[in-house]
Amino acid sequence: DAKTTQPPSMDCAEGRAANLPCNHSTISGNEYVYWYRQIHSQGPQYIIHGLKNNETNEMASLIITEDRKSSTLILPHATLRDTAVYYCIVPLANSKLTFGKGITLSVRP
Amino acid sequence: NAGVTQTPKFQVLKTGQSMTLQCAQDMNHNSMYWYRQDPGMGLRLIYYSASEGTTDKGEVPNGYNVSRLNKREFSLRLESAAPSQTSVYFCASSEYWGGSNEKLFFGSGTQLSVL
């Protein structure tokens, strides 16, 4: 897998947007960027993924820079239930997803 | 719509005991995976099954065996449990194996303690 780098933690206020950064400077042209999250004690949950265009779904938006070396996951209106560990992953084709330590997002009231 | 179901949710074993963790998915997925997660760590892949009838080692296979019983079910067996195997175990599935455009669906985990 292409290496990803995430800060260990961040926080945001409830109702505000949470912007979670990820660096993946060694990404190749055909590699996707995935985001998963893990709420305490639960199994990881798929959030979103993208190749080079920005993506949006009911959970979040994914902004990928033009050079694809970094991306930002945006939770537009964070709630307390969004407190979790968020994993940014870039898997190679024919390779298994590798989960690092992720970024711990704390949403404060 | 159950998704990925794991049993049991909790288990306590004594060193040397054996047990099997069960996993079933109802999404007609071809590929299934077993991960373990230790405190403060990311998930590490133990074994995976790219398709029915095949299994392969992941990052940390020692001390474990797996069986892909059919398309739905993928079990993980500890033949002689050791305290180092105390962990939370997650089963996952995906439609296909290894594609860069594939997403995984996870079960809720089994918390295993080996005394």
GROMACS .gro file of C-alpha atoms in nm:
model
  224
    1ASP     CA    1   0.000   0.000   0.000
    2ALA     CA    2   0.108   0.355  -0.062
    3LYS     CA    3   0.202   0.507   0.273
    4THR     CA    4  -0.041   0.750   0.427
    5THR     CA    5   0.030   1.001   0.700
    6GLN     CA    6  -0.235   1.137   0.934
    7PRO     CA    7  -0.203   1.350   1.245
    8PRO     CA    8  -0.279   1.147   1.556
    9SER     CA    9  -0.576   1.349   1.673
   10MET     CA   10  -0.792   1.653   1.627
   11ASP     CA   11  -1.110   1.796   1.767
   12CYS     CA   12  -1.394   2.013   1.651
   13ALA     CA   13  -1.710   2.166   1.790
   14GLU     CA   14  -2.043   1.998   1.738
   15GLY     CA   15  -2.226   2.141   1.437
   16ARG     CA   16  -1.909   2.264   1.273
   17ALA     CA   17  -1.732   2.105   0.980
   18ALA     CA   18  -1.457   1.858   1.059
   19ASN     CA   19  -1.174   1.855   0.806
   20LEU     CA   20  -0.949   1.551   0.839
   21PRO     CA   21  -0.624   1.566   0.642
   22CYS     CA   22  -0.424   1.282   0.491
   23ASN     CA   23  -0.095   1.282   0.302
   24HIS     CA   24  -0.022   1.013   0.045
   25SER     CA   25   0.268   1.155  -0.152
   26THR     CA   26   0.371   0.819  -0.305
   27ILE     CA   27   0.031   0.743  -0.451
   28SER     CA   28   0.025   0.601  -0.803
   29GLY     CA   29  -0.209   0.702  -1.081
   30ASN     CA   30  -0.447   0.407  -1.047
   31GLU     CA   31  -0.466   0.392  -0.668
   32TYR     CA   32  -0.780   0.497  -0.486
   33VAL     CA   33  -0.801   0.683  -0.156
   34TYR     CA   34  -1.032   0.521   0.097
   35TRP     CA   35  -1.166   0.647   0.427
   36TYR     CA   36  -1.305   0.427   0.700
   37ARG     CA   37  -1.398   0.507   1.055
   38GLN     CA   38  -1.414   0.305   1.372
   39ILE     CA   39  -1.641   0.409   1.652
   40HIS     CA   40  -1.526   0.278   1.987
   41SER     CA   41  -1.538  -0.103   2.008
   42GLN     CA   42  -1.717  -0.141   1.676
   43GLY     CA   43  -1.595  -0.274   1.344
   44PRO     CA   44  -1.460  -0.023   1.092
   45GLN     CA   45  -1.721   0.137   0.869
   46TYR     CA   46  -1.664   0.240   0.509
   47ILE     CA   47  -1.718   0.612   0.452
   48ILE     CA   48  -1.609   0.710   0.104
   49HIS     CA   49  -1.343   0.658  -0.159
   50GLY     CA   50  -1.217   0.835  -0.469
   51LEU     CA   51  -0.956   0.831  -0.742
   52LYS     CA   52  -0.901   1.190  -0.851
   53ASN     CA   53  -1.232   1.369  -0.857
   54ASN     CA   54  -1.396   1.503  -0.545
   55GLU     CA   55  -1.663   1.274  -0.410
   56THR     CA   56  -1.965   1.329  -0.190
   57ASN     CA   57  -2.212   1.093  -0.031
   58GLU     CA   58  -2.459   1.105   0.255
   59MET     CA   59  -2.182   1.070   0.511
   60ALA     CA   60  -1.901   1.294   0.393
   61SER     CA   61  -1.712   1.467   0.117
   62LEU     CA   62  -1.367   1.372  -0.008
   63ILE     CA   63  -1.145   1.638  -0.156
   64ILE     CA   64  -0.837   1.511  -0.342
   65THR     CA   65  -0.572   1.760  -0.449
   66GLU     CA   66  -0.494   1.791  -0.816
   67ASP     CA   67  -0.155   1.621  -0.774
   68ARG     CA   68  -0.329   1.349  -0.566
   69LYS     CA   69  -0.064   1.368  -0.296
   70SER     CA   70  -0.308   1.460  -0.025
   71SER     CA   71  -0.676   1.452   0.054
   72THR     CA   72  -0.924   1.585   0.307
   73LEU     CA   73  -1.229   1.413   0.446
   74ILE     CA   74  -1.500   1.660   0.534
   75LEU     CA   75  -1.782   1.591   0.776
   76PRO     CA   76  -1.998   1.897   0.707
   77HIS     CA   77  -2.186   1.914   1.038
   78ALA     CA   78  -2.008   1.705   1.298
   79THR     CA   79  -2.212   1.547   1.574
   80LEU     CA   80  -2.105   1.375   1.894
   81ARG     CA   81  -2.168   1.042   1.721
   82ASP     CA   82  -1.890   1.125   1.475
   83THR     CA   83  -1.631   1.087   1.750
   84ALA     CA   84  -1.420   0.799   1.619
   85VAL     CA   85  -1.088   0.693   1.470
   86TYR     CA   86  -1.072   0.775   1.100
   87TYR     CA   87  -0.844   0.576   0.871
   88CYS     CA   88  -0.710   0.704   0.540
   89ILE     CA   89  -0.596   0.412   0.325
   90VAL     CA   90  -0.448   0.379  -0.020
   91PRO     CA   91  -0.454   0.010  -0.120
   92LEU     CA   92  -0.264  -0.129  -0.413
   93ALA     CA   93  -0.457  -0.333  -0.665
   94ASN     CA   94  -0.448  -0.700  -0.566
   95SER     CA   95  -0.348  -0.603  -0.216
   96LYS     CA   96  -0.523  -0.610   0.113
   97LEU     CA   97  -0.630  -0.299   0.295
   98THR     CA   98  -0.377  -0.204   0.562
   99PHE     CA   99  -0.510  -0.005   0.855
  100GLY     CA  100  -0.265   0.219   1.037
  101LYS     CA  101  -0.341   0.404   1.358
  102GLY     CA  102  -0.564   0.663   1.192
  103ILE     CA  103  -0.666   0.997   1.335
  104THR     CA  104  -0.880   1.024   1.645
  105LEU     CA  105  -1.153   1.283   1.599
  106SER     CA  106  -1.315   1.416   1.912
  107VAL     CA  107  -1.632   1.620   1.867
  108ARG     CA  108  -1.696   1.843   2.166
  109PRO     CA  109  -2.041   1.973   2.267
  110ASN     CA  110  -3.011  -0.700   0.642
  111ALA     CA  111  -2.751  -0.847   0.878
  112GLY     CA  112  -2.434  -0.787   0.673
  113VAL     CA  113  -2.141  -0.957   0.848
  114THR     CA  114  -2.222  -1.154   1.161
  115GLN     CA  115  -1.960  -1.277   1.407
  116THR     CA  116  -2.001  -1.513   1.699
  117PRO     CA  117  -1.931  -1.512   1.983
  118LYS     CA  118  -1.906  -1.147   2.087
  119PHE     CA  119  -1.697  -1.224   2.394
  120GLN     CA  120  -1.485  -1.522   2.493
  121VAL     CA  121  -1.244  -1.603   2.773
  122LEU     CA  122  -1.003  -1.893   2.727
  123LYS     CA  123  -0.731  -2.051   2.931
  124THR     CA  124  -0.387  -2.090   2.779
  125GLY     CA  125  -0.379  -2.401   2.562
  126GLN     CA  126  -0.752  -2.420   2.498
  127SER     CA  127  -0.887  -2.420   2.146
  128MET     CA  128  -1.181  -2.240   1.994
  129THR     CA  129  -1.332  -2.135   1.664
  130LEU     CA  130  -1.459  -1.789   1.578
  131GLN     CA  131  -1.746  -1.794   1.333
  132CYS     CA  132  -1.822  -1.541   1.062
  133ALA     CA  133  -2.103  -1.530   0.807
  134GLN     CA  134  -2.203  -1.273   0.548
  135ASP     CA  135  -2.530  -1.243   0.360
  136MET     CA  136  -2.417  -1.006   0.083
  137ASN     CA  137  -2.308  -1.277  -0.160
  138HIS     CA  138  -1.951  -1.151  -0.137
  139ASN     CA  139  -1.668  -1.352  -0.282
  140SER     CA  140  -1.390  -1.245  -0.046
  141MET     CA  141  -1.364  -1.265   0.330
  142TYR     CA  142  -1.100  -1.157   0.582
  143TRP     CA  143  -0.996  -1.196   0.943
  144TYR     CA  144  -0.823  -0.907   1.122
  145ARG     CA  145  -0.706  -0.861   1.478
  146GLN     CA  146  -0.679  -0.534   1.664
  147ASP     CA  147  -0.469  -0.483   1.973
  148PRO     CA  148  -0.514  -0.183   2.206
  149GLY     CA  149  -0.401   0.142   2.046
  150MET     CA  150  -0.311  -0.033   1.723
  151GLY     CA  151  -0.451  -0.050   1.375
  152LEU     CA  152  -0.599  -0.366   1.231
  153ARG     CA  153  -0.366  -0.642   1.116
  154LEU     CA  154  -0.470  -0.902   0.862
  155ILE     CA  155  -0.450  -1.262   0.983
  156TYR     CA  156  -0.589  -1.461   0.689
  157TYR     CA  157  -0.808  -1.395   0.392
  158SER     CA  158  -1.008  -1.592   0.141
  159ALA     CA  159  -1.015  -1.434  -0.203
  160SER     CA  160  -1.288  -1.671  -0.318
  161GLU     CA  161  -1.468  -1.983  -0.205
  162GLY     CA  162  -1.221  -2.268  -0.181
  163THR     CA  163  -0.909  -2.053  -0.135
  164THR     CA  164  -0.734  -1.915   0.172
  165ASP     CA  165  -0.410  -1.723   0.211
  166LYS     CA  166  -0.194  -1.590   0.491
  167GLY     CA  167  -0.199  -1.227   0.585
  168GLU     CA  168   0.040  -1.029   0.799
  169VAL     CA  169   0.011  -1.226   1.126
  170PRO     CA  170  -0.103  -1.587   1.054
  171ASN     CA  171   0.099  -1.776   1.315
  172GLY     CA  172  -0.114  -1.960   1.570
  173TYR     CA  173  -0.429  -1.950   1.356
  174ASN     CA  174  -0.604  -2.163   1.099
  175VAL     CA  175  -0.900  -2.077   0.881
  176SER     CA  176  -1.170  -2.256   0.687
  177ARG     CA  177  -1.382  -2.115   0.409
  178LEU     CA  178  -1.676  -2.343   0.471
  179ASN     CA  179  -1.884  -2.210   0.182
  180LYS     CA  180  -1.937  -1.875   0.016
  181ARG     CA  181  -2.110  -1.734   0.322
  182GLU     CA  182  -1.893  -1.859   0.606
  183PHE     CA  183  -1.529  -1.811   0.705
  184SER     CA  184  -1.409  -1.941   1.040
  185LEU     CA  185  -1.094  -1.869   1.239
  186ARG     CA  186  -0.952  -2.137   1.470
  187LEU     CA  187  -0.708  -2.105   1.755
  188GLU     CA  188  -0.569  -2.453   1.816
  189SER     CA  189  -0.378  -2.374   2.136
  190ALA     CA  190  -0.457  -2.028   2.263
  191ALA     CA  191  -0.180  -1.810   2.404
  192PRO     CA  192  -0.202  -1.484   2.603
  193SER     CA  193  -0.049  -1.303   2.302
  194GLN     CA  194  -0.369  -1.382   2.114
  195THR     CA  195  -0.575  -1.168   2.348
  196SER     CA  196  -0.726  -0.920   2.106
  197VAL     CA  197  -1.038  -0.805   1.929
  198TYR     CA  198  -1.104  -1.003   1.613
  199PHE     CA  199  -1.291  -0.863   1.317
  200CYS     CA  200  -1.426  -1.046   1.018
  201ALA     CA  201  -1.485  -0.858   0.694
  202SER     CA  202  -1.607  -0.926   0.343
  203SER     CA  203  -1.589  -0.762   0.004
  204GLU     CA  204  -1.742  -0.835  -0.331
  205TYR     CA  205  -1.406  -0.919  -0.485
  206TRP     CA  206  -1.053  -0.957  -0.358
  207GLY     CA  207  -0.786  -0.701  -0.380
  208GLY     CA  208  -0.934  -0.465  -0.632
  209SER     CA  209  -0.832  -0.107  -0.576
  210ASN     CA  210  -1.197  -0.013  -0.611
  211GLU     CA  211  -1.334  -0.249  -0.349
  212LYS     CA  212  -1.477  -0.166  -0.009
  213LEU     CA  213  -1.484  -0.387   0.297
  214PHE     CA  214  -1.777  -0.451   0.525
  215PHE     CA  215  -1.693  -0.545   0.883
  216GLY     CA  216  -1.858  -0.742   1.157
  217SER     CA  217  -1.894  -0.607   1.509
  218GLY     CA  218  -1.600  -0.801   1.647
  219THR     CA  219  -1.516  -1.073   1.897
  220GLN     CA  220  -1.334  -0.971   2.213
  221LEU     CA  221  -1.108  -1.259   2.314
  222SER     CA  222  -0.911  -1.287   2.636
  223VAL     CA  223  -0.661  -1.564   2.693
  224LEU     CA  224  -0.559  -1.611   3.055
   0.00000   0.00000   0.00000
